[in-house]
Structure formats: structure tokens, C-alpha cells
Short mmCIF file of C-alpha atoms in Angstrom, two decimals:
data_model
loop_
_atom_site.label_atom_id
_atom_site.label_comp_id
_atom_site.label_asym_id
_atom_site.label_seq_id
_atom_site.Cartn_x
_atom_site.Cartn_y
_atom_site.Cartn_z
CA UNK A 1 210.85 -18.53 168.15
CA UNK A 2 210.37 -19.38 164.63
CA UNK A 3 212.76 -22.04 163.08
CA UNK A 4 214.55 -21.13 160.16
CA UNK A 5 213.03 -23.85 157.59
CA UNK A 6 209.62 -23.11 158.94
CA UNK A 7 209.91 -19.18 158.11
CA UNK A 8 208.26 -17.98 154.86
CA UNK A 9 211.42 -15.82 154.57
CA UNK A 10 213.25 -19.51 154.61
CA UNK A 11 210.85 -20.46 151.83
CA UNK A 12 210.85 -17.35 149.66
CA UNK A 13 215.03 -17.49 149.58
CA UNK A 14 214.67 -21.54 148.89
CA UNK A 15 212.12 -20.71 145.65
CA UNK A 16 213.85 -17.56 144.32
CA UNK A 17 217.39 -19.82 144.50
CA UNK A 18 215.61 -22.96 142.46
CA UNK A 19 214.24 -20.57 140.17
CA UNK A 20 217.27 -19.11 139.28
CA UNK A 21 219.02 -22.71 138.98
CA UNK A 22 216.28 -23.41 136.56
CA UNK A 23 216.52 -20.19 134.81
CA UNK A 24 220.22 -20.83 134.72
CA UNK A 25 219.55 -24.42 133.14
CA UNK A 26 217.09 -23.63 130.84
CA UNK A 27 219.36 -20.64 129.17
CA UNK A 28 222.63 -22.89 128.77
CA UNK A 29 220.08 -25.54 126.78
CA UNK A 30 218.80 -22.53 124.79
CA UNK A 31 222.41 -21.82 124.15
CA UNK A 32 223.48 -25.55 123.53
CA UNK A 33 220.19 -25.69 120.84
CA UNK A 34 220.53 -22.19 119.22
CA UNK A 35 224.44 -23.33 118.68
CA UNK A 36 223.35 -26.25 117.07
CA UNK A 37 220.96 -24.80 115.03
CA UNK A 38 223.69 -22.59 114.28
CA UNK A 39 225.91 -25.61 112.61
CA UNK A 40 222.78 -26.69 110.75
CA UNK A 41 222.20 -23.09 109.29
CA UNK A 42 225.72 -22.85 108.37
CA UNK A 43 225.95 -26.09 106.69
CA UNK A 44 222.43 -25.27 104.76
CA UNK A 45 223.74 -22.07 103.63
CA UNK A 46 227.18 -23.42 102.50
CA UNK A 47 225.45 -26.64 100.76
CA UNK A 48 222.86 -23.48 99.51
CA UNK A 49 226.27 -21.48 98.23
CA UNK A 50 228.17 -24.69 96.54
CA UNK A 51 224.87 -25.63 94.58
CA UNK A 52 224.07 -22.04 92.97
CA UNK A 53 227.60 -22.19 91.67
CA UNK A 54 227.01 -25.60 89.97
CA UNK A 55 224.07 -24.51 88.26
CA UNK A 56 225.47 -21.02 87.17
CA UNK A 57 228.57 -22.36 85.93
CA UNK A 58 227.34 -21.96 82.08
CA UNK A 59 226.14 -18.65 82.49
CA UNK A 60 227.66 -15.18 82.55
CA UNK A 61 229.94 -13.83 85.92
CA UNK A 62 227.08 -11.06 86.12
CA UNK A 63 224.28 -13.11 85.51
CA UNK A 64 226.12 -15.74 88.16
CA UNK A 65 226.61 -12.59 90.82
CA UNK A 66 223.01 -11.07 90.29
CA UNK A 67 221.61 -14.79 91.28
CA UNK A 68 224.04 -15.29 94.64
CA UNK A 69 223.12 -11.73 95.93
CA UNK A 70 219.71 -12.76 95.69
CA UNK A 71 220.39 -15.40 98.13
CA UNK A 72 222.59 -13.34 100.35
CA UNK A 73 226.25 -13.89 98.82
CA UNK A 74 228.54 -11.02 98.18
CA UNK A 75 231.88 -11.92 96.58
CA UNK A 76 235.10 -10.53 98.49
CA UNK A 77 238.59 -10.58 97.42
CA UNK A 78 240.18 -11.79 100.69
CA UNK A 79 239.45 -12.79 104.00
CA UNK A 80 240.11 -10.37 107.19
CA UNK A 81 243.02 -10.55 109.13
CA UNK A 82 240.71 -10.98 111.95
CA UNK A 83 238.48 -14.15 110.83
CA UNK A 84 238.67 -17.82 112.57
CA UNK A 85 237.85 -20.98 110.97
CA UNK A 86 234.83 -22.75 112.66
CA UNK A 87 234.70 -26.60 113.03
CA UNK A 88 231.58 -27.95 112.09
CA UNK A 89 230.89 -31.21 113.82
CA UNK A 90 231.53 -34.57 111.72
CA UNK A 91 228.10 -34.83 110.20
CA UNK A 92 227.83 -31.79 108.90
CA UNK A 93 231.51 -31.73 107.42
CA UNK A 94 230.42 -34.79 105.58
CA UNK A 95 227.29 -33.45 103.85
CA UNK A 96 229.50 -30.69 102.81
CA UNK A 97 231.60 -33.32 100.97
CA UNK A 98 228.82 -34.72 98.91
CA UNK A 99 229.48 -32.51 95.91
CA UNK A 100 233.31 -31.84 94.64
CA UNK A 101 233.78 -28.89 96.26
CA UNK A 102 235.41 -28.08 99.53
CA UNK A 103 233.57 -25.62 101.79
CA UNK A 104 235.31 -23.46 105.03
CA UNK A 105 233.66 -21.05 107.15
CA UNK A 106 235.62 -18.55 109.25
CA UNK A 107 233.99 -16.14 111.61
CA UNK A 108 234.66 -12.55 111.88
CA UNK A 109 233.64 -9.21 113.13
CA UNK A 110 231.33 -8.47 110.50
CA UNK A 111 229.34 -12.52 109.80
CA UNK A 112 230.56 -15.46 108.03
CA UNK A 113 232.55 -16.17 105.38
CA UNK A 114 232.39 -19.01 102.86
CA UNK A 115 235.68 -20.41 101.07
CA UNK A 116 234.59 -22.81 97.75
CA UNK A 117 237.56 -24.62 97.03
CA UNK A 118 237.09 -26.33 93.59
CA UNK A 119 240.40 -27.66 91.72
CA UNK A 120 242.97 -24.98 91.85
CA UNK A 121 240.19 -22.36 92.03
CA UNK A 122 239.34 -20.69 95.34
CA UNK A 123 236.19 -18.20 95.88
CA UNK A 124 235.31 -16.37 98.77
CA UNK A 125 231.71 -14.92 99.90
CA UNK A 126 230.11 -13.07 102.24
CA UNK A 127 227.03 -14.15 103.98
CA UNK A 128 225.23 -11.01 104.12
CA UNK A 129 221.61 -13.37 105.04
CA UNK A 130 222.69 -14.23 108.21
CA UNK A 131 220.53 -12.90 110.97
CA UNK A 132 221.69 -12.50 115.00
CA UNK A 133 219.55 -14.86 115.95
CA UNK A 134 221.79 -14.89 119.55
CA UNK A 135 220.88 -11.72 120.60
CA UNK A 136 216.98 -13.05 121.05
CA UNK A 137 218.11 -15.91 123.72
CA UNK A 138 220.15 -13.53 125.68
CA UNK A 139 217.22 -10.77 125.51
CA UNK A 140 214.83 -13.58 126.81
CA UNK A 141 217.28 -14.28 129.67
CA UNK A 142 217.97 -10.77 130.73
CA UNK A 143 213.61 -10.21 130.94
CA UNK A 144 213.04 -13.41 132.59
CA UNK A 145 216.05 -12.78 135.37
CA UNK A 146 215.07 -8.78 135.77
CA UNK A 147 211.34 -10.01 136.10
CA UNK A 148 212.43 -12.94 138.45
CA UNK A 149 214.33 -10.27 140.57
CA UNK A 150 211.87 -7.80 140.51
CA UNK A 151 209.20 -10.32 141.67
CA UNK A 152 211.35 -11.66 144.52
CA UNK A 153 212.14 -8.16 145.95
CA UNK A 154 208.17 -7.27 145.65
CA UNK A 155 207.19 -10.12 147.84
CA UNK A 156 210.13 -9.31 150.27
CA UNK A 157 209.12 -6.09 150.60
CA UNK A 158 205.49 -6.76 151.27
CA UNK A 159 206.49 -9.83 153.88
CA UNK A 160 208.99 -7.68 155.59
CA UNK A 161 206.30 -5.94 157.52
CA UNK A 162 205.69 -9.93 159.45
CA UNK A 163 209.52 -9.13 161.03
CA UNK A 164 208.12 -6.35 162.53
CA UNK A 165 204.48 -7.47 163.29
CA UNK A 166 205.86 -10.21 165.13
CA UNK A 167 208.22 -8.20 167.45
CA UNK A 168 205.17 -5.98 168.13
CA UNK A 169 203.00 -8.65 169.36
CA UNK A 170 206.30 -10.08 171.18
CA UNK A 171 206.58 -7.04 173.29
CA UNK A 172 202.96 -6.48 173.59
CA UNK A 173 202.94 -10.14 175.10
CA UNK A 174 205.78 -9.53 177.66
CA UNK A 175 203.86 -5.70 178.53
CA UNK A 176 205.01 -3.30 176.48
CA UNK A 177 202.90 -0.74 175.16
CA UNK A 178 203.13 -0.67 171.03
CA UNK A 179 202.96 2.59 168.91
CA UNK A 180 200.56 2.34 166.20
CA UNK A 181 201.82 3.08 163.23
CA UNK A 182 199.25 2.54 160.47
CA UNK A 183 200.63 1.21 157.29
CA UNK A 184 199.46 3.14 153.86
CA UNK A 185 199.84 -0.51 151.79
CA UNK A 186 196.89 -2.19 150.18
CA UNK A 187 198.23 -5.51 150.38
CA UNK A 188 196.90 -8.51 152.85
CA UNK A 189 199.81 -8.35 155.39
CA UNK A 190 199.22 -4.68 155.27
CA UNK A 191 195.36 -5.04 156.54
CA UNK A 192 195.77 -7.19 159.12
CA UNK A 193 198.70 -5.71 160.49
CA UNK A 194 196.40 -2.34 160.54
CA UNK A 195 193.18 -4.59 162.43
CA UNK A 196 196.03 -5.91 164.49
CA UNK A 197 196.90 -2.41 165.48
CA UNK A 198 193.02 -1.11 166.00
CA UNK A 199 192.53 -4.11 167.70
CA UNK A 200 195.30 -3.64 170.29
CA UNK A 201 194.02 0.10 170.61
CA UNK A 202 190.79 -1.11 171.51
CA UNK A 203 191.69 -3.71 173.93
CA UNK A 204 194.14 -0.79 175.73
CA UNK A 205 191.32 1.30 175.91
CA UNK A 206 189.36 -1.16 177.72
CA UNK A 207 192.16 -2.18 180.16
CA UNK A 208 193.10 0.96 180.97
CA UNK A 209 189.00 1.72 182.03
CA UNK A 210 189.35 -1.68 184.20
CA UNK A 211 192.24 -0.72 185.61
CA UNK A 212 190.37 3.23 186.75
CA UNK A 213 187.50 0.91 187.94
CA UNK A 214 189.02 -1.35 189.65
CA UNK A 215 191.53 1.49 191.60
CA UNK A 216 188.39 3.57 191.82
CA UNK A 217 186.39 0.80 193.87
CA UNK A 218 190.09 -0.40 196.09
CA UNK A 219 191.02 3.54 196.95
CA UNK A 220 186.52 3.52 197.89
CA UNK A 221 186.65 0.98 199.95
CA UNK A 222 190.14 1.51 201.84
CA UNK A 223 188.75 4.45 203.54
CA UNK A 224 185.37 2.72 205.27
CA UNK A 225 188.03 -0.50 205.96
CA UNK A 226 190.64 1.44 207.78
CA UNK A 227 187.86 2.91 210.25
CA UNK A 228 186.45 0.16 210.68
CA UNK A 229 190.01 -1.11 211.93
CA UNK A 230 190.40 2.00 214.48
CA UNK A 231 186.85 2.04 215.50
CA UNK A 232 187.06 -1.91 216.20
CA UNK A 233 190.45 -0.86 218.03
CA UNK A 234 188.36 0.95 220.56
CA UNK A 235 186.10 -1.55 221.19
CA UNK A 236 186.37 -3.68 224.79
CA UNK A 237 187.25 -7.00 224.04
CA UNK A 238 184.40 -9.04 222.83
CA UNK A 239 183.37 -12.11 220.49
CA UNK A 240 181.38 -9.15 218.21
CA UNK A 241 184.95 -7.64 218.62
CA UNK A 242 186.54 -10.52 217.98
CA UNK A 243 184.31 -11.27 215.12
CA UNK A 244 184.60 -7.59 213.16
CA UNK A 245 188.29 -7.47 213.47
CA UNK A 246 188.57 -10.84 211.77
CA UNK A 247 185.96 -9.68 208.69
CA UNK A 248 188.13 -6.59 208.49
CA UNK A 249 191.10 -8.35 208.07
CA UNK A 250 189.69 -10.42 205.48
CA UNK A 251 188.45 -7.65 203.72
CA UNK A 252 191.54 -6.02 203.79
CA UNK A 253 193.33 -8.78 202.20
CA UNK A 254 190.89 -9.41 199.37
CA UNK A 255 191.97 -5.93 198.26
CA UNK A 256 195.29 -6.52 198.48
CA UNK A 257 194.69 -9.94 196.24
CA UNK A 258 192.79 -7.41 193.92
CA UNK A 259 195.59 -5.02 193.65
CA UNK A 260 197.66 -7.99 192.80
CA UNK A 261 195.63 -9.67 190.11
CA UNK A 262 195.12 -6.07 188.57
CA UNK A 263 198.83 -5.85 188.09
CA UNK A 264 199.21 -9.12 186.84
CA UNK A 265 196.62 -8.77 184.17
CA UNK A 266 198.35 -4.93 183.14
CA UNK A 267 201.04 -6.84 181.83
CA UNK A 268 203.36 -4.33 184.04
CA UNK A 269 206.11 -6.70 185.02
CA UNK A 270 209.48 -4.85 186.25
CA UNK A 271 212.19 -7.33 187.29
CA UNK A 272 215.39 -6.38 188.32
CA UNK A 273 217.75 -8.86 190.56
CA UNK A 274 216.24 -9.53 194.31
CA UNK A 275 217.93 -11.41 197.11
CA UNK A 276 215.55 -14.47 197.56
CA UNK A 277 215.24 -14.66 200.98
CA UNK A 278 214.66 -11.05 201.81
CA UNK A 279 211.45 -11.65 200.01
CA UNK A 280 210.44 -14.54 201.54
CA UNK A 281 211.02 -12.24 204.65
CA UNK A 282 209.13 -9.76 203.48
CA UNK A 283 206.14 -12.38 202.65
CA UNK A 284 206.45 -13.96 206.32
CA UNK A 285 206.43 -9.98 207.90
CA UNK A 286 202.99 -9.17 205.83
CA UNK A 287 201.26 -12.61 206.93
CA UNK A 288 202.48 -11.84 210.41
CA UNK A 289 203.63 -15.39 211.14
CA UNK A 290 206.17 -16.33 214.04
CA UNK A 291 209.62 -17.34 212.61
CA UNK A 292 209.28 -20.78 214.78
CA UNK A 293 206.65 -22.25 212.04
CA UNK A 294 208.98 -21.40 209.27
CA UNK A 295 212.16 -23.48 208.42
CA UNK A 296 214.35 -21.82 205.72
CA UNK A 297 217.18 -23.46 204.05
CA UNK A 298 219.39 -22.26 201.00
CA UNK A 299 218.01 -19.28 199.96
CA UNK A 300 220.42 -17.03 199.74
CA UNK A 301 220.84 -16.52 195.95
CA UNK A 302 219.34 -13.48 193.89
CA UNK A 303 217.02 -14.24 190.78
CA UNK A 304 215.52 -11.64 188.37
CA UNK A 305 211.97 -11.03 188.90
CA UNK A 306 209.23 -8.16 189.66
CA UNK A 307 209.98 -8.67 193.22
CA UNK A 308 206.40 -7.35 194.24
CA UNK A 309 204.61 -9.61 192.24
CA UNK A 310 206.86 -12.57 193.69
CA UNK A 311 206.79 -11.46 196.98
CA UNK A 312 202.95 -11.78 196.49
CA UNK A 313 203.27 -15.19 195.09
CA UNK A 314 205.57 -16.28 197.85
CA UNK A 315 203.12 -14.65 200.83
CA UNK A 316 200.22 -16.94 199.03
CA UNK A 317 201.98 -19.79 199.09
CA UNK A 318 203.24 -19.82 202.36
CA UNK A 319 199.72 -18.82 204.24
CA UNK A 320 198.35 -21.52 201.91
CA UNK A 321 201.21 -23.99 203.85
CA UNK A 322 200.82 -22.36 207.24
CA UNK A 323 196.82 -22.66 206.94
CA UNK A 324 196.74 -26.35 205.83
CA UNK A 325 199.56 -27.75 207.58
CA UNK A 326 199.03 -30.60 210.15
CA UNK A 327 202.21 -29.47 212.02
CA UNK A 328 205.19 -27.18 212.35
CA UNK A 329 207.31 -26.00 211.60
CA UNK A 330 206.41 -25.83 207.57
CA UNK A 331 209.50 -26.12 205.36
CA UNK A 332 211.43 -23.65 202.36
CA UNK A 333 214.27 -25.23 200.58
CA UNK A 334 215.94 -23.59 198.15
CA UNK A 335 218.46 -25.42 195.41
CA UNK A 336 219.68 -22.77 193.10
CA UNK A 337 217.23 -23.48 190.50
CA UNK A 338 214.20 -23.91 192.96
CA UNK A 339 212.16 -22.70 195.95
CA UNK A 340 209.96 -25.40 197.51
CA UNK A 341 207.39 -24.97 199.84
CA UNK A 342 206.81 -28.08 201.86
CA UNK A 343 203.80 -28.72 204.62
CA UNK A 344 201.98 -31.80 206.16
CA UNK A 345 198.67 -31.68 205.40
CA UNK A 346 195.31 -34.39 204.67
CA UNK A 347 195.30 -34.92 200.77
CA UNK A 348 193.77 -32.22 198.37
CA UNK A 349 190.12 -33.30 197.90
CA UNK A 350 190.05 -31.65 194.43
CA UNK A 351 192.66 -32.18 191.58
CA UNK A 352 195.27 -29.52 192.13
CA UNK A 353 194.30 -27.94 188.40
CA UNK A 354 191.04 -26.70 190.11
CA UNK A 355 192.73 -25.24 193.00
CA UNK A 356 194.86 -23.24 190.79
CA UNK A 357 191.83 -21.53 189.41
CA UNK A 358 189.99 -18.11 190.81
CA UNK A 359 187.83 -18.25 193.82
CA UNK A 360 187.77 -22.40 194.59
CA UNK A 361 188.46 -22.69 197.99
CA UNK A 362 187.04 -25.56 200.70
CA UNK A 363 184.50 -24.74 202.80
CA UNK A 364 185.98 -23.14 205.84
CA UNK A 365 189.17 -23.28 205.35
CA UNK A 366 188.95 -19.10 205.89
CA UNK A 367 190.60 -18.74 202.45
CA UNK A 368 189.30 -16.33 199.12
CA UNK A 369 189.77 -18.81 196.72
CA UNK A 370 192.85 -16.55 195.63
CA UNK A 371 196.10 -17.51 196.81
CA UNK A 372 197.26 -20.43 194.75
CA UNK A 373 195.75 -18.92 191.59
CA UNK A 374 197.98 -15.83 192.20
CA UNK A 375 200.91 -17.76 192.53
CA UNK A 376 200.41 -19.95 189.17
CA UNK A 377 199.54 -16.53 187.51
CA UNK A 378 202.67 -14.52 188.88
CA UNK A 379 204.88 -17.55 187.43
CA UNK A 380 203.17 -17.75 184.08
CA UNK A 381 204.34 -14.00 183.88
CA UNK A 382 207.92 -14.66 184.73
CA UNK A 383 207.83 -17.84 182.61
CA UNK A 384 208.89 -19.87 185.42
CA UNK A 385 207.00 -23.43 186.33
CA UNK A 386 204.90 -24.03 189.45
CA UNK A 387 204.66 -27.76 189.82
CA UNK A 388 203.21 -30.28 192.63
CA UNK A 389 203.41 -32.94 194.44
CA UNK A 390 201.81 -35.12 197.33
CA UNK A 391 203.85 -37.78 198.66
CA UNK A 392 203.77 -39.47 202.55
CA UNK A 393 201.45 -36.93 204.01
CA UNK A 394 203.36 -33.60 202.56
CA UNK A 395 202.08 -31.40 200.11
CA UNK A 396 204.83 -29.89 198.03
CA UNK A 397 204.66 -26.62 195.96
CA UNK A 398 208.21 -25.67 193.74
CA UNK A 399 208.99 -23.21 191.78
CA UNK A 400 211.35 -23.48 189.09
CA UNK A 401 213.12 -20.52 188.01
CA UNK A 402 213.97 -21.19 184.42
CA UNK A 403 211.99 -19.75 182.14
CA UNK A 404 209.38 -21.71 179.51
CA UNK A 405 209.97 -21.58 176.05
#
């Protein structure tokens, strides 16, 4: 399972957050500086308004007019009901001082109006120069946040796809059988989740051929085994008698072992809750082995597992006991959360990693080579752990029926 801060979906949420902080950020200082460049256009524009009236005082009241609509003044008889008096900050209010005349601005619906307070003379203009220089900032912010957005839902949209990829290959892992359903994108998630697909496809094909082989060669040689059996049934007793039976018998169980690795590598596991120690009964009945060399204890609970699979890991580890063992009776203890399979037995002479592989076996010993790498193979499927240990003469094989991680 993924961790949250390790997912790219983790990551992708974590950058399109900071980005937006930092959009966020850099708009209010936009604001912040366009508001003080506001102030220092206002104060211009009034210092601007208060000089052109010094220097036109000597001339006519249309030459005077002519000269401030040039600059972008309109004279106006009164201020609008609706118009506010800004505060410029102390700087600014002090520049404005500099000649002998006092300046207000008030705000209203339509721009900015100037008051020119000289004496007992007051003048009002309009400032019909001014330009909306606020709409640009919030223009800028409203592109860069739809672009930001857009962006962020793009790369959603193309990771999305990895949700379901991974699911895919999750069920394909425990044995389930994916539909391919090609994907029409362009993109890289898109093309590998399509070789993913034509991969798996292939890799079915194959196993399923395998699987007609390998039935195709066990349902051949069942026939020739099982008269063999009969035939060898009719015989008088004899060491060649003797001797066939025995090579039957082997054969025999090699094909079962072969059934049982063929399921195992299909991927076909079916679990549903089994009564432990029916199985192990089950295991004891196929290997045909009198209930005096077995001691069970505490297995009486019910775990969830493909109980033929288990059963077949059970029956290998307990003929792999009962073959080995030094003395009787052998010993099964079960705990709840374990099955141990105990027998006293002369050390391994290999490390027990080899004799968990396919076909090692001691010379013989009368085994395949099989048994013990069924069993580690049948618990790697369930997810459970199939440890051991050799201590004071007894070899010890447990099963522990939590599952891996």
C-alpha cells in the first residue's frame, strides 16, 4: 500500500496548494503596490492641477479652461452626493502643502475629484485622465488562477488512470483475470498502461497453453499409470512386484505434485473458511499413515484458505516429518495463530533455503525434490510465513497464519 506523502496524488495536491498561496501572495503585493502607486498618481495629478492654476491666473477663464482640459481637468459645479474623501498618507499630504493652496480628493462613481481651496475661493475638477489601471491586476489574477486550475485538473486527469492501473495489477497479482480496456490517450501513463495491458494478454496466452500442456501430458499419463497399478495387482507377490508397485506409486505422486504446482502458478486461489484439523485429516488419509505416528494438539480452529492447496501443503509437510523422523510419534501443535510440525531427525545437511527450492532432495531419501518447495509456495500465495527451526535434535516447520504485508 502506498503511503499518503509518498503518492504523486499527495504531491500534485501539496504543489497546486503552494501555488495558490503564492498566487494569493503575489496578488495582495500587486494590490498593496498598484494602491500606492495610486497615492503617488493622485498626488502628481493634484500638485499637476494646483500648478496650471498658478500659471494661468493672468490669463483669460477660457484661455485658463482650454489649457486644464488639455491635461484632463473638467470644471464641475458641485460634488456628488455620492463622493468620499480619500486620505492620502502623510507624505504626500505634505507635498500638497508646498504651494498656498489646499488640495482634497473624494472618490466617486464616475473618478476623482479635485477641491483647490485658495483664500475664500473654492474650485472643483474632474479628473477625466485617470485610467483603471485596477482592472489590469485583477485580469492578471483571474488568467493566472483559471490557467493554474486548468493545469492542475489536466495532470489529474492524466494521473488518474495510475488509481486504476494499480488495482489492475493488484488483482492480477492475487489471480484475477483483468479486462483490457485499451486507453485512446496519447500521453505517457496512457502507453504504458496499454504495453501493460498487451503484455498481460500475452503472458495469459502463454499460461493458459502451459496449463493445456501440462493437463494434456497428466490426463496421458494417468491412463498407462492406473494399469500399471491393476496389472501389478495381479501379479504373485514378488521383489519385481514389490519393486513396480513402489515406481508406480511414485509416479503417481509426482503427478499429483504437478497438478499442484500447476495450480499454484494459475494464480487460482479460492479460500473460503476450513476447519484445520479436518485437513490435516485429510493430508494424513492421502499419505496413508497410521494415526499412532501422528500426535495432534489444538487444532480445532477454522482459518481462510484454498483448502486444496493447504491440504497439499500440509500432506508435504507431514510425509517430509514422517520420512525423516528418527522416532514416533511426530508432533502437530496448533496455537491459534500457528500450525507446527515437529519431528526428530539428524541435522539438514544443506541450508534450509536450498531445500525449499524445486527438485533438491538427498540421495535416497525416496523423495521428488517437491514437497517442501510446495509448501513455501502454497504459503507465499496465502501470504502466510513458513519459518524453521532446528533445536536439540528436532526439526521444526510453522506456519504462521497472518498474512505478509
Amino acid at each position: 500500500m502506498i503511503s499518503r506523502r509518498h503518492s504523486v496524488f499527495f504531491k500534485l495536491h501539496a504543489f497546486f496548494f503552494l501555488a495558490l498561496i503564492v498566487l494569493f501572495l503575489l496578488f495582495m503585493s500587486a494590490l498593496h503596490e498598484q494602491e500606492q502607486q495610486k497615492f503617488h498618481l493622485l498626488a502628481h495629478r493634484s500638485m499637476e492641477l494646483s500648478r496650471i492654476i498658478d500659471e494661468t491666473k493672468a490669463r483669460t477663464c477660457m484661455a485658463k479652461n482650454q489649457e486644464l482640459s488639455e491635461a484632463g481637468f473638467q470644471v464641475i459645479k458641485a460634488k456628488t452626493p455620492k463622493c468620499e474623501a480619500i486620505k492620502l498618507p502623510a507624505p504626500m499630504q505634505s507635498k500638497l502643502r508646498s504651494r498656498n493652496v489646499k488640495v482634497t480628493i473624494y472618490k466617486d462613481d464616475s473618478g476623482f475629484i479635485y477641491e483647490l481651496a485658495e483664500g475664500h475661493c473654492t474650485m472643483l475638477y474632474r479628473d477625466t485622465a485617470e485610467s483603471k489601471t485596477y482592472y489590469f491586476v485583477w485580469f492578471l489574477f483571474f488568467a493566472l488562477l483559471g490557467g493554474l486550475v486548468s493545469m492542475y485538473l489536466l495532470l489529474w486527469s492524466n494521473l488518474k488512470p495510475l488509481k486504476h492501473l494499480y488495482e489492475q495489477i493488484q488483482r492480477y497479482g492475487e489471480g484475477e483475470e483483468i479486462v483490457n480496456t485499451p486507453n485512446l490517450g496519447k500521453d505517457e501513463i496512457t502507453l504504458i498502461s496499454n504495453a501493460l495491458h498487451d503484455a498481460l494478454e500475452k503472458q495469459n496466452k502463454l499460461k493458459k497453453s502451459r496449463e493445456l500442456f501440462l493437463r494434456n501430458i497428466m490426463h496421458e499419463l494417468k491412463t498407462p499409470i492406473t494399469k500399471g497399478k491393476l496389472i501389478v495387482e495381479l501379479e504373485e507377490p514378488s521383489a519385481n512386484r514389490n519393486l513396480l508397485a513402489k515406481l508406480f506409486h511414485r509416479l503417481e505422486h509426482l503427478i499429483h505434485q504437478m497438478a499442484a504446482i500447476e495450480k499454484m502458478h494459475a494464480f487460482s486461489l479460492s479460500k473460503s473458511p476450513k476447519h484445520l484439523e479436518s485437513m490435516i485429516q485429510t493430508a494424513m488419509e492421502n499419505l496413508m499413515i497410521e494415526e499412532n505416528r501422528v500426535q495432534m494438539s489444538g487444532c480445532d480452529q477454522t482459518i481462510m484458505v484454498d483448502s486444496e492447496l493447504f491440504t497439499s501443503a500440509l500432506q508435504n509437510l507431514i510425509d517430509n516429518a514422517v520420512r525423516h523422523a528418527t522416532s514416533y510419534p511426530i508432533h502437530i501443535d496448533c496455537d491459534g495463530e500457528t500450525i507446527c510440525i515437529r519431528n526428530s531427525g539428524e541435522p539438514l545437511k544443506r541450508p534450509v533455503e536450498e531445500a525449499l527450492q524445486a527438485f533438491v532432495t538427498e540421495r535416497g531419501d525416496g523423495g521428488l525434490g517437491l514437497g517442501l518447495y510446495i509448501a513455501q509456495s502454497v504459503c507465499d500465495l496465502h501470504r502466510f510465513d513458513l519459518q524453521y527451526g532446528y533445536e536439540k535434535g528436532v526439526h521444526n516447520f510453522c506456519i504462521w497464519f497472518r498474512e505478509r504485508k
